[in-house]
PDB file of C-alpha atoms in Angstrom:
ATOM      1  CA  UNK A   1     -27.822  36.912   1.988  1.00  0.00           C
ATOM      2  CA  UNK A   2     -24.876  35.907   4.126  1.00  0.00           C
ATOM      3  CA  UNK A   3     -22.495  38.726   4.842  1.00  0.00           C
ATOM      4  CA  UNK A   4     -18.906  37.875   5.800  1.00  0.00           C
ATOM      5  CA  UNK A   5     -16.404  40.314   7.427  1.00  0.00           C
ATOM      6  CA  UNK A   6     -12.709  39.397   7.773  1.00  0.00           C
ATOM      7  CA  UNK A   7     -10.357  40.875  10.287  1.00  0.00           C
ATOM      8  CA  UNK A   8      -6.994  40.220  11.852  1.00  0.00           C
ATOM      9  CA  UNK A   9      -4.659  40.951   8.987  1.00  0.00           C
ATOM     10  CA  UNK A  10      -1.507  43.009   9.430  1.00  0.00           C
ATOM     11  CA  UNK A  11       2.213  43.251   9.024  1.00  0.00           C
ATOM     12  CA  UNK A  12       4.385  40.578  10.571  1.00  0.00           C
ATOM     13  CA  UNK A  13       7.942  39.407  10.179  1.00  0.00           C
ATOM     14  CA  UNK A  14       8.943  36.083   8.650  1.00  0.00           C
ATOM     15  CA  UNK A  15       8.241  33.353  11.130  1.00  0.00           C
ATOM     16  CA  UNK A  16       5.520  35.311  12.805  1.00  0.00           C
ATOM     17  CA  UNK A  17       1.901  34.399  13.445  1.00  0.00           C
ATOM     18  CA  UNK A  18      -1.527  35.902  12.807  1.00  0.00           C
ATOM     19  CA  UNK A  19      -5.089  34.745  13.385  1.00  0.00           C
ATOM     20  CA  UNK A  20      -7.665  35.864  10.916  1.00  0.00           C
ATOM     21  CA  UNK A  21     -11.349  35.984  11.769  1.00  0.00           C
ATOM     22  CA  UNK A  22     -14.422  35.721   9.478  1.00  0.00           C
ATOM     23  CA  UNK A  23     -17.572  36.864  11.122  1.00  0.00           C
ATOM     24  CA  UNK A  24     -20.839  35.856   9.451  1.00  0.00           C
ATOM     25  CA  UNK A  25     -24.098  37.701   9.662  1.00  0.00           C
ATOM     26  CA  UNK A  26     -25.989  34.479  10.270  1.00  0.00           C
ATOM     27  CA  UNK A  27     -25.408  30.802  11.106  1.00  0.00           C
ATOM     28  CA  UNK A  28     -23.008  29.151   8.706  1.00  0.00           C
ATOM     29  CA  UNK A  29     -23.198  25.688  10.089  1.00  0.00           C
ATOM     30  CA  UNK A  30     -24.127  22.530   8.024  1.00  0.00           C
ATOM     31  CA  UNK A  31     -24.504  22.437   5.113  1.00  0.00           C
ATOM     32  CA  UNK A  32     -22.287  25.518   4.551  1.00  0.00           C
ATOM     33  CA  UNK A  33     -18.818  25.051   3.410  1.00  0.00           C
ATOM     34  CA  UNK A  34     -16.580  27.950   4.588  1.00  0.00           C
ATOM     35  CA  UNK A  35     -13.175  28.571   2.987  1.00  0.00           C
ATOM     36  CA  UNK A  36     -10.282  30.877   2.991  1.00  0.00           C
ATOM     37  CA  UNK A  37      -8.726  32.120  -0.294  1.00  0.00           C
ATOM     38  CA  UNK A  38      -5.908  34.550  -0.915  1.00  0.00           C
ATOM     39  CA  UNK A  39      -4.950  36.787  -3.820  1.00  0.00           C
ATOM     40  CA  UNK A  40      -1.882  38.811  -4.868  1.00  0.00           C
ATOM     41  CA  UNK A  41      -1.962  41.433  -7.541  1.00  0.00           C
ATOM     42  CA  UNK A  42      -2.182  40.036 -11.121  1.00  0.00           C
ATOM     43  CA  UNK A  43      -2.862  36.530  -9.858  1.00  0.00           C
ATOM     44  CA  UNK A  44      -6.033  34.490  -9.588  1.00  0.00           C
ATOM     45  CA  UNK A  45      -7.605  33.857  -6.185  1.00  0.00           C
ATOM     46  CA  UNK A  46      -5.923  30.902  -4.608  1.00  0.00           C
ATOM     47  CA  UNK A  47      -7.467  28.289  -2.356  1.00  0.00           C
ATOM     48  CA  UNK A  48      -6.024  28.151   1.213  1.00  0.00           C
ATOM     49  CA  UNK A  49      -8.358  26.053   3.355  1.00  0.00           C
ATOM     50  CA  UNK A  50     -11.883  25.009   3.876  1.00  0.00           C
ATOM     51  CA  UNK A  51     -14.158  23.338   6.308  1.00  0.00           C
ATOM     52  CA  UNK A  52     -16.380  21.151   4.227  1.00  0.00           C
ATOM     53  CA  UNK A  53     -20.086  21.372   5.160  1.00  0.00           C
ATOM     54  CA  UNK A  54     -19.096  22.534   8.592  1.00  0.00           C
ATOM     55  CA  UNK A  55     -18.188  19.017   9.559  1.00  0.00           C
ATOM     56  CA  UNK A  56     -14.954  17.596  10.892  1.00  0.00           C
ATOM     57  CA  UNK A  57     -13.167  17.547   7.611  1.00  0.00           C
ATOM     58  CA  UNK A  58     -10.898  20.343   6.787  1.00  0.00           C
ATOM     59  CA  UNK A  59      -8.724  20.632   3.677  1.00  0.00           C
ATOM     60  CA  UNK A  60      -5.630  22.715   3.180  1.00  0.00           C
ATOM     61  CA  UNK A  61      -3.482  23.764   0.232  1.00  0.00           C
ATOM     62  CA  UNK A  62      -0.155  21.971   0.196  1.00  0.00           C
ATOM     63  CA  UNK A  63       1.677  25.315   0.601  1.00  0.00           C
ATOM     64  CA  UNK A  64       0.092  25.972   4.005  1.00  0.00           C
ATOM     65  CA  UNK A  65      -0.297  22.455   5.442  1.00  0.00           C
ATOM     66  CA  UNK A  66       1.207  22.171   8.891  1.00  0.00           C
ATOM     67  CA  UNK A  67       1.265  25.977   9.280  1.00  0.00           C
ATOM     68  CA  UNK A  68      -2.364  27.121   8.907  1.00  0.00           C
ATOM     69  CA  UNK A  69      -5.350  25.805  10.856  1.00  0.00           C
ATOM     70  CA  UNK A  70      -9.017  26.478  10.494  1.00  0.00           C
ATOM     71  CA  UNK A  71     -11.371  26.515  13.459  1.00  0.00           C
ATOM     72  CA  UNK A  72     -14.744  27.898  14.203  1.00  0.00           C
ATOM     73  CA  UNK A  73     -17.007  29.259  16.972  1.00  0.00           C
ATOM     74  CA  UNK A  74     -20.581  28.399  16.070  1.00  0.00           C
ATOM     75  CA  UNK A  75     -21.985  30.555  18.905  1.00  0.00           C
ATOM     76  CA  UNK A  76     -20.264  33.632  17.481  1.00  0.00           C
ATOM     77  CA  UNK A  77     -20.778  32.627  13.830  1.00  0.00           C
ATOM     78  CA  UNK A  78     -17.066  33.041  13.323  1.00  0.00           C
ATOM     79  CA  UNK A  79     -14.408  31.081  11.494  1.00  0.00           C
ATOM     80  CA  UNK A  80     -10.796  31.531  12.198  1.00  0.00           C
ATOM     81  CA  UNK A  81      -7.557  30.933  10.286  1.00  0.00           C
ATOM     82  CA  UNK A  82      -4.549  30.496  12.563  1.00  0.00           C
ATOM     83  CA  UNK A  83      -1.353  31.071  10.700  1.00  0.00           C
ATOM     84  CA  UNK A  84       2.082  30.297  12.076  1.00  0.00           C
ATOM     85  CA  UNK A  85       5.626  30.316  10.696  1.00  0.00           C
ATOM     86  CA  UNK A  86       4.544  32.867   8.063  1.00  0.00           C
ATOM     87  CA  UNK A  87       6.657  33.237   4.935  1.00  0.00           C
ATOM     88  CA  UNK A  88       7.067  36.167   2.502  1.00  0.00           C
ATOM     89  CA  UNK A  89       5.095  34.155  -0.059  1.00  0.00           C
ATOM     90  CA  UNK A  90       1.970  34.174   2.288  1.00  0.00           C
ATOM     91  CA  UNK A  91       1.634  37.866   1.614  1.00  0.00           C
ATOM     92  CA  UNK A  92      -1.700  38.441   0.026  1.00  0.00           C
ATOM     93  CA  UNK A  93      -5.263  39.689   0.624  1.00  0.00           C
ATOM     94  CA  UNK A  94      -7.132  36.893   2.447  1.00  0.00           C
ATOM     95  CA  UNK A  95     -10.803  36.342   1.730  1.00  0.00           C
ATOM     96  CA  UNK A  96     -13.402  34.325   3.527  1.00  0.00           C
ATOM     97  CA  UNK A  97     -16.025  32.549   1.367  1.00  0.00           C
ATOM     98  CA  UNK A  98     -19.113  30.447   2.053  1.00  0.00           C
ATOM     99  CA  UNK A  99     -21.547  28.341   0.133  1.00  0.00           C
ATOM    100  CA  UNK A 100     -24.276  25.947   1.143  1.00  0.00           C
ATOM    101  CA  UNK A 101     -24.384  23.772  -2.022  1.00  0.00           C
ATOM    102  CA  UNK A 102     -20.794  22.661  -2.651  1.00  0.00           C
ATOM    103  CA  UNK A 103     -19.644  19.164  -3.368  1.00  0.00           C
ATOM    104  CA  UNK A 104     -16.234  18.057  -2.290  1.00  0.00           C
ATOM    105  CA  UNK A 105     -14.704  18.178  -5.722  1.00  0.00           C
ATOM    106  CA  UNK A 106     -15.523  21.891  -5.948  1.00  0.00           C
ATOM    107  CA  UNK A 107     -14.291  23.255  -2.714  1.00  0.00           C
ATOM    108  CA  UNK A 108     -11.043  24.605  -4.143  1.00  0.00           C
ATOM    109  CA  UNK A 109     -12.736  26.580  -6.898  1.00  0.00           C
ATOM    110  CA  UNK A 110     -13.343  30.188  -6.030  1.00  0.00           C
ATOM    111  CA  UNK A 111     -16.040  30.426  -8.699  1.00  0.00           C
ATOM    112  CA  UNK A 112     -18.238  28.001  -6.812  1.00  0.00           C
ATOM    113  CA  UNK A 113     -18.685  30.216  -3.746  1.00  0.00           C
ATOM    114  CA  UNK A 114     -21.756  32.510  -3.490  1.00  0.00           C
ATOM    115  CA  UNK A 115     -20.676  34.628  -0.531  1.00  0.00           C
ATOM    116  CA  UNK A 116     -17.476  36.550  -0.071  1.00  0.00           C
ATOM    117  CA  UNK A 117     -15.992  39.013   2.427  1.00  0.00           C
ATOM    118  CA  UNK A 118     -14.043  42.052   1.354  1.00  0.00           C
ATOM    119  CA  UNK A 119     -10.733  40.666   2.465  1.00  0.00           C
ATOM    120  CA  UNK A 120      -7.999  41.445   4.912  1.00  0.00           C
ATOM    121  CA  UNK A 121      -4.337  42.248   4.007  1.00  0.00           C
ATOM    122  CA  UNK A 122      -1.528  40.073   5.280  1.00  0.00           C
ATOM    123  CA  UNK A 123       1.969  41.259   4.740  1.00  0.00           C
ATOM    124  CA  UNK A 124       4.933  39.194   5.793  1.00  0.00           C
ATOM    125  CA  UNK A 125       8.160  41.169   5.806  1.00  0.00           C
ATOM    126  CA  UNK A 126      11.713  39.667   5.392  1.00  0.00           C
TER     127      UNK A 126
END
């Protein structure tokens, strides 16, 4: 059972930056896909980014392309989400998720992930 713990959220002004971390309890290298989702009250969890099967391919939601970047430290079993030029609409609880059995067509579907963290709040103020 993989445990994921997010950290790094906070309150930032529009245009600011944050780096979120997702620390895993064990190795989440290939074939794990690791993803970031976000959720605001009353809305469904929204795909943000993923690293498919821990390879070189990363995928991003259109709304964050060019502003958010995923990276990882395999020694520390940690995945990061660097966020720059933050907007008010980026305000949400950000969740880290992982699964070892995903196919590419499923990576944007939150229902397909077995392992989840508890989330970290990101608030962007205008």
